[in-house]
Coordinates of C-alpha atoms in Angstrom, one line a residue:
X845 CA 39.9 0.7 -11.2
X846 CA 36.9 3.2 -11.4
X847 CA 36.5 4.8 -14.7
X848 CA 36.6 8.3 -15.3
X849 CA 33.0 8.8 -16.6
X850 CA 31.9 6.7 -13.1
X851 CA 34.2 8.9 -11.3
X852 CA 32.3 12.2 -13.2
X853 CA 28.9 11.0 -12.6
X854 CA 29.4 10.8 -9.5
X855 CA 30.7 14.1 -8.4
X856 CA 27.9 15.7 -10.8
X857 CA 25.2 13.6 -8.9
X858 CA 27.1 15.6 -5.8
X859 CA 26.3 18.5 -6.9
X860 CA 23.1 18.6 -8.1
X861 CA 22.1 17.6 -4.2
X862 CA 23.3 16.6 -1.3
X863 CA 21.9 12.6 -0.8
X864 CA 22.5 9.8 1.3
X865 CA 22.5 6.4 -0.2
X866 CA 22.0 3.2 2.2
X867 CA 23.1 0.4 1.1
X868 CA 21.5 -3.2 2.1
X869 CA 23.1 -6.6 2.9
X870 CA 21.7 -10.0 4.6
X871 CA 24.7 -12.4 4.5
X872 CA 28.4 -12.5 3.8
X873 CA 29.3 -16.0 3.7
X874 CA 32.4 -17.8 4.3
X875 CA 32.2 -19.0 0.6
X876 CA 29.8 -19.2 -2.6
X877 CA 26.4 -20.5 -2.2
X878 CA 24.6 -21.9 -5.5
X879 CA 20.9 -21.4 -3.4
X880 CA 22.3 -18.1 -2.5
X881 CA 23.8 -16.4 -4.9
X882 CA 22.5 -12.7 -4.7
X883 CA 24.6 -13.0 -1.3
X884 CA 28.4 -12.0 -1.1
X885 CA 31.4 -14.3 -0.5
X886 CA 34.2 -12.8 1.8
X887 CA 36.2 -12.1 -0.9
X888 CA 33.1 -10.9 -2.8
X889 CA 31.8 -8.7 -0.4
X890 CA 35.4 -7.0 0.1
X891 CA 36.1 -5.8 -3.2
X892 CA 32.3 -4.4 -2.7
X893 CA 33.5 -2.3 0.3
X894 CA 36.5 -1.1 -1.2
X895 CA 34.5 -0.1 -4.7
X896 CA 32.3 2.0 -2.4
X897 CA 35.2 3.0 0.0
X898 CA 36.5 5.0 -2.8
X899 CA 33.2 6.6 -4.4
X900 CA 32.0 7.4 -1.0
X901 CA 32.1 8.9 2.4
X902 CA 31.4 6.4 4.3
X903 CA 29.3 7.5 7.8
X904 CA 27.7 6.2 10.3
X905 CA 23.9 6.2 10.1
X906 CA 23.3 8.1 13.5
X907 CA 25.7 10.5 12.0
X908 CA 24.7 10.4 8.8
X909 CA 20.9 10.9 10.1
X910 CA 21.5 14.3 12.6
X911 CA 23.7 15.8 9.2
X912 CA 20.7 14.9 7.0
X913 CA 18.4 17.1 9.3
X914 CA 20.6 20.0 9.5
X915 CA 21.8 20.2 5.8
X916 CA 25.3 19.3 6.6
X917 CA 25.7 15.9 5.2
X918 CA 28.6 15.5 3.1
X919 CA 29.0 15.3 -1.3
X920 CA 28.2 11.0 -1.5
X921 CA 27.2 10.1 1.6
X922 CA 26.6 6.8 2.3
X923 CA 25.6 4.0 5.1
X924 CA 26.1 0.4 5.1
X925 CA 23.4 -1.8 6.9
X926 CA 22.8 -5.5 7.1
X927 CA 19.8 -6.8 8.2
X928 CA 18.3 -10.2 10.5
X929 CA 21.4 -10.9 12.3
X930 CA 23.1 -13.3 10.8
X931 CA 25.7 -15.0 12.7
X932 CA 28.3 -14.3 9.6
X933 CA 27.7 -10.9 10.5
X934 CA 30.3 -10.9 12.8
X935 CA 32.1 -13.9 12.0
X936 CA 32.8 -12.8 8.0
X937 CA 31.2 -8.8 7.6
X938 CA 32.9 -7.0 10.8
X939 CA 36.5 -7.8 10.4
X940 CA 36.2 -6.6 6.4
X941 CA 34.6 -3.9 8.0
X942 CA 37.4 -2.9 10.6
X943 CA 40.3 -3.2 7.7
X944 CA 38.9 -1.1 6.1
X945 CA 37.7 1.2 8.6
X946 CA 34.0 1.1 7.4
X947 CA 31.0 1.7 9.7
X948 CA 27.8 0.1 9.5
X949 CA 24.5 -0.5 10.9
X950 CA 23.2 -4.2 12.0
X951 CA 19.3 -4.5 12.3
X952 CA 18.6 -7.9 14.6
X953 CA 15.7 -10.2 15.0
X954 CA 16.0 -11.1 18.7
X955 CA 13.7 -14.4 18.2
X956 CA 16.3 -16.8 16.8
X957 CA 18.9 -15.2 19.1
X958 CA 19.3 -18.4 21.3
X959 CA 18.6 -21.0 18.4
X960 CA 16.5 -21.8 15.3
X961 CA 16.0 -19.9 12.1
X962 CA 14.5 -18.0 10.2
X963 CA 11.6 -19.4 8.2
X964 CA 13.1 -18.6 4.6
X965 CA 16.3 -20.0 6.3
X966 CA 14.1 -23.4 6.6
X967 CA 12.9 -23.3 3.3
X968 CA 16.6 -22.5 1.7
X969 CA 17.5 -25.9 3.8
X970 CA 14.7 -27.9 2.7
X971 CA 15.5 -27.2 -1.0
X972 CA 19.1 -28.2 -0.2
X973 CA 18.5 -31.7 0.8
X974 CA 15.3 -32.7 0.2
X975 CA 16.3 -36.0 -1.7
X976 CA 15.0 -37.4 -5.1
X977 CA 13.8 -34.4 -8.5
X978 CA 10.5 -33.4 -7.1
X979 CA 9.1 -31.5 -4.3
X980 CA 5.3 -33.2 -3.4
X981 CA 3.9 -29.7 -1.8
X982 CA 0.0 -29.8 -2.8
X983 CA -1.2 -30.7 0.9
X984 CA 0.6 -26.8 1.0
X985 CA -1.2 -25.9 -1.4
X986 CA 2.1 -25.6 -4.1
X987 CA 1.3 -28.4 -6.1
X988 CA 4.6 -29.7 -7.6
X989 CA 7.9 -28.1 -7.6
X990 CA 10.5 -29.6 -10.0
X991 CA 14.1 -30.0 -8.6
X992 CA 15.7 -31.2 -12.1
X993 CA 16.5 -27.9 -13.6
X994 CA 17.9 -26.1 -10.9
X995 CA 17.3 -26.3 -7.0
X996 CA 18.1 -22.3 -6.9
X997 CA 15.1 -21.9 -9.6
X998 CA 12.9 -24.2 -7.0
X999 CA 14.1 -22.0 -4.8
X1000 CA 12.6 -18.8 -6.1
X1001 CA 9.4 -20.2 -6.6
X1002 CA 8.6 -21.0 -3.7
X1003 CA 9.7 -18.7 -1.6
X1004 CA 7.3 -15.4 -3.0
X1005 CA 4.3 -18.0 -2.6
X1006 CA 5.1 -18.9 1.3
X1007 CA 6.3 -15.2 2.5
X1008 CA 2.8 -13.4 2.7
X1009 CA 0.9 -16.3 4.1
X1010 CA -0.2 -16.0 7.8
X1011 CA 2.0 -16.0 10.2
X1012 CA 1.4 -18.7 12.3
X1013 CA 1.2 -21.3 8.7
X1014 CA 4.1 -19.8 7.4
X1015 CA 6.0 -20.4 10.4
X1016 CA 4.4 -24.5 10.5
X1017 CA 4.8 -25.2 6.9
X1018 CA 8.7 -23.9 6.9
X1019 CA 9.0 -26.3 9.7
X1020 CA 7.1 -29.5 8.2
X1021 CA 9.6 -28.9 4.8
X1022 CA 12.4 -28.8 7.2
X1023 CA 11.0 -31.8 8.8
X1024 CA 10.5 -33.5 5.4
X1025 CA 13.7 -33.0 4.0
X1026 CA 15.8 -34.4 7.2
X1027 CA 18.1 -31.6 7.3
X1028 CA 18.5 -30.2 10.5
X1029 CA 18.1 -26.8 12.8
X1030 CA 21.2 -25.6 13.0
X1031 CA 22.0 -21.7 14.2
X1032 CA 22.6 -19.3 11.3
X1033 CA 21.9 -16.3 14.0
X1034 CA 24.3 -14.1 16.0
X1035 CA 23.9 -14.6 20.2
X1036 CA 23.7 -12.4 22.7
X1037 CA 28.0 -12.6 22.9
X1038 CA 28.4 -11.3 18.8
X1039 CA 26.1 -8.9 18.9
X1040 CA 28.0 -7.6 21.6
X1041 CA 30.9 -7.5 19.6
X1042 CA 29.2 -5.6 17.1
X1043 CA 29.6 -2.2 19.3
X1044 CA 33.1 -3.5 20.2
X1045 CA 34.0 -3.1 16.5
X1046 CA 31.9 0.2 16.8
X1047 CA 29.5 -1.1 15.1
X1048 CA 25.5 0.5 15.3
X1049 CA 23.0 -1.9 16.4
X1050 CA 18.7 -1.6 15.3
X1051 CA 15.8 -3.0 15.8
X1052 CA 14.2 -5.2 13.3
X1053 CA 10.9 -7.2 15.5
X1054 CA 11.2 -10.2 17.7
X1055 CA 9.7 -12.2 14.9
X1056 CA 10.5 -10.7 11.4
X1057 CA 6.5 -10.6 10.6
X1058 CA 5.4 -8.5 7.8
X1059 CA 3.9 -6.1 10.2
X1060 CA 0.7 -4.9 7.9
X1061 CA -0.5 -8.8 8.3
X1062 CA -0.7 -7.9 12.1
X1063 CA -3.5 -6.3 14.3
X1064 CA -1.9 -2.9 15.7
X1065 CA -1.2 -4.0 19.3
X1066 CA 0.9 -7.2 18.2
X1067 CA 2.5 -5.1 15.5
X1068 CA 4.0 -3.0 18.7
X1069 CA 4.1 -5.9 21.1
X1070 CA 7.4 -6.9 17.9
X1071 CA 8.7 -3.8 17.7
X1072 CA 8.6 -2.6 21.9
X1073 CA 9.9 -5.8 22.9
X1074 CA 12.4 -6.3 20.7
X1075 CA 13.8 -2.6 21.4
X1076 CA 14.0 -3.8 24.7
X1077 CA 15.4 -7.0 24.4
X1078 CA 18.5 -5.4 22.3
X1079 CA 19.2 -2.4 24.9
X1080 CA 18.9 -5.3 27.4
X1081 CA 22.4 -6.9 25.5
X1082 CA 24.2 -3.8 24.5
X1083 CA 23.4 -1.8 27.7
X1084 CA 22.3 1.9 25.1
X1085 CA 19.9 2.6 23.5
X1086 CA 18.6 2.1 20.3
X1087 CA 17.7 5.0 17.9
X1088 CA 17.5 3.5 13.9
X1089 CA 14.7 0.5 12.8
X1090 CA 14.6 -1.7 10.2
X1091 CA 10.8 -2.7 8.8
X1092 CA 11.3 -6.2 8.3
X1093 CA 10.7 -6.6 4.1
X1094 CA 10.2 -3.2 4.2
X1095 CA 8.2 -2.1 1.1
X1096 CA 6.1 0.7 1.1
X1097 CA 1.9 0.6 2.2
X1098 CA 2.4 -3.6 1.3
X1099 CA 4.9 -4.5 4.6
X1100 CA 4.3 -1.5 6.9
X1101 CA 2.0 1.7 7.5
X1102 CA 1.2 5.4 9.4
X1103 CA 0.4 2.6 12.0
X1104 CA 3.8 1.6 12.2
X1105 CA 5.6 4.7 11.9
X1106 CA 3.6 6.5 14.6
X1107 CA 4.9 3.6 17.4
X1108 CA 8.2 4.0 16.1
X1109 CA 7.9 6.9 16.9
X1110 CA 6.7 6.6 20.5
X1111 CA 8.7 3.8 21.5
X1112 CA 12.2 6.5 21.1
X1113 CA 12.9 5.6 17.7
X1114 CA 14.5 8.4 15.6
X1115 CA 15.0 6.8 12.2
X1116 CA 13.4 3.8 10.2
X1117 CA 14.8 2.1 6.8
X1118 CA 12.7 0.5 4.2
X1119 CA 13.7 -1.3 1.3
X1120 CA 12.6 1.4 -1.4
X1121 CA 15.1 2.1 -3.8
X1122 CA 16.4 5.5 -4.0
X1123 CA 17.8 7.8 -1.9
X1124 CA 17.2 10.0 1.2
X1125 CA 17.4 13.7 1.0
X1126 CA 16.7 16.6 3.7
X1127 CA 12.9 16.6 2.9
X1128 CA 12.8 12.8 3.1
X1129 CA 10.9 11.5 6.2
X1130 CA 13.3 10.0 8.8
X1131 CA 11.1 6.9 9.3
X1132 CA 11.4 6.1 5.5
X1133 CA 14.7 6.0 4.7
X1134 CA 15.0 4.1 1.4
X1135 CA 17.5 1.3 0.6
X1136 CA 19.2 -0.9 -2.2
X1137 CA 21.5 -3.2 -3.0
X1138 CA 23.7 -3.4 -5.8
X1139 CA 24.4 -7.0 -7.4
X1140 CA 26.5 -6.6 -10.2
X1141 CA 29.9 -8.0 -10.0
X1142 CA 32.5 -5.6 -11.8
X1143 CA 33.5 -2.4 -10.7
X1144 CA 32.0 -0.2 -13.6
X1145 CA 28.4 -2.0 -13.5
X1146 CA 28.8 -1.9 -9.5
X1147 CA 28.8 1.5 -9.4
X1148 CA 27.1 2.9 -12.5
X1149 CA 23.9 1.2 -10.7
X1150 CA 24.4 3.0 -7.6
X1151 CA 23.9 5.8 -9.8
X1152 CA 20.9 5.3 -11.4
X1153 CA 19.5 4.6 -7.5
X1154 CA 20.9 8.2 -6.6
X1155 CA 18.2 9.9 -8.6
X1156 CA 15.2 7.7 -7.9
X1157 CA 12.6 8.9 -5.5
X1158 CA 11.4 6.1 -2.8
X1159 CA 8.1 5.3 -2.3
X1160 CA 6.7 6.4 0.9
X1161 CA 3.3 6.2 2.6
X1162 CA 1.0 8.8 3.7
X1163 CA 1.9 9.6 7.5
X1164 CA -1.3 10.7 8.6
X1165 CA -3.8 8.6 7.4
X1166 CA -3.7 5.1 9.3
X1167 CA -3.7 2.8 6.4

């Protein structure tokens, strides 16, 4: 049950200003995973959706953006989103969402539709299957990574060190780690039929680039190709225009800047989502809508964190200045 204090606080927040909360997920796992402790399994995700449904007015993203612009957003408006295009979204998340009558938007990276794994998943599986108690990675400039104190700890150490390497280096490193671990490549991402199944289930599909690069690390033309090719490919799969986009990684200035906002506008996108915490008000840029992921396992703490996020002002870039 949701406590009276939490309910009153949410009502008071709604009376102050009509703001849009957007929550972000990646996986909904079939069972808990010791290496992906922040990713919910089906039971945990179902509980979270019930908590949100009891406290917020959950809207399709397209509808919420229209109402945000028009000043007609309902109190406690919220949207549910997923990034990357994992197969478990179609297999595990959508059945829960449909059972509860909840809409969501799925931002899909297209390079891996026909197989393969994103760089971070290759690193995860390498750590999971690595033989022995330490990873000798001096030839990659990563030193020695111990596994005895926990593989999740090792993974938390490795991923940030690899994420911002040049794209080609990052890909090659992830491939080599997977090969050295002896782990096999598995299909983790949705295929075309599974993407179409999202639309048949009443969900929205949005753009997320072809290969999930850090856009700021690319030349402007290459970034434009990533955005436009992804949009064209997804529109060909689902047969309808895309109106929303999510920036890979999604931090303002570090991962995207004004150049990419201009490309999105020119490509016909109506809005874009960052991973800057906070909520959107009527004055918020539609191309820098904030998102947030609460992670607490109790109802009260989960919703309390949502409430704190409600009043946080998101970061943004100056859209008039090319970074």
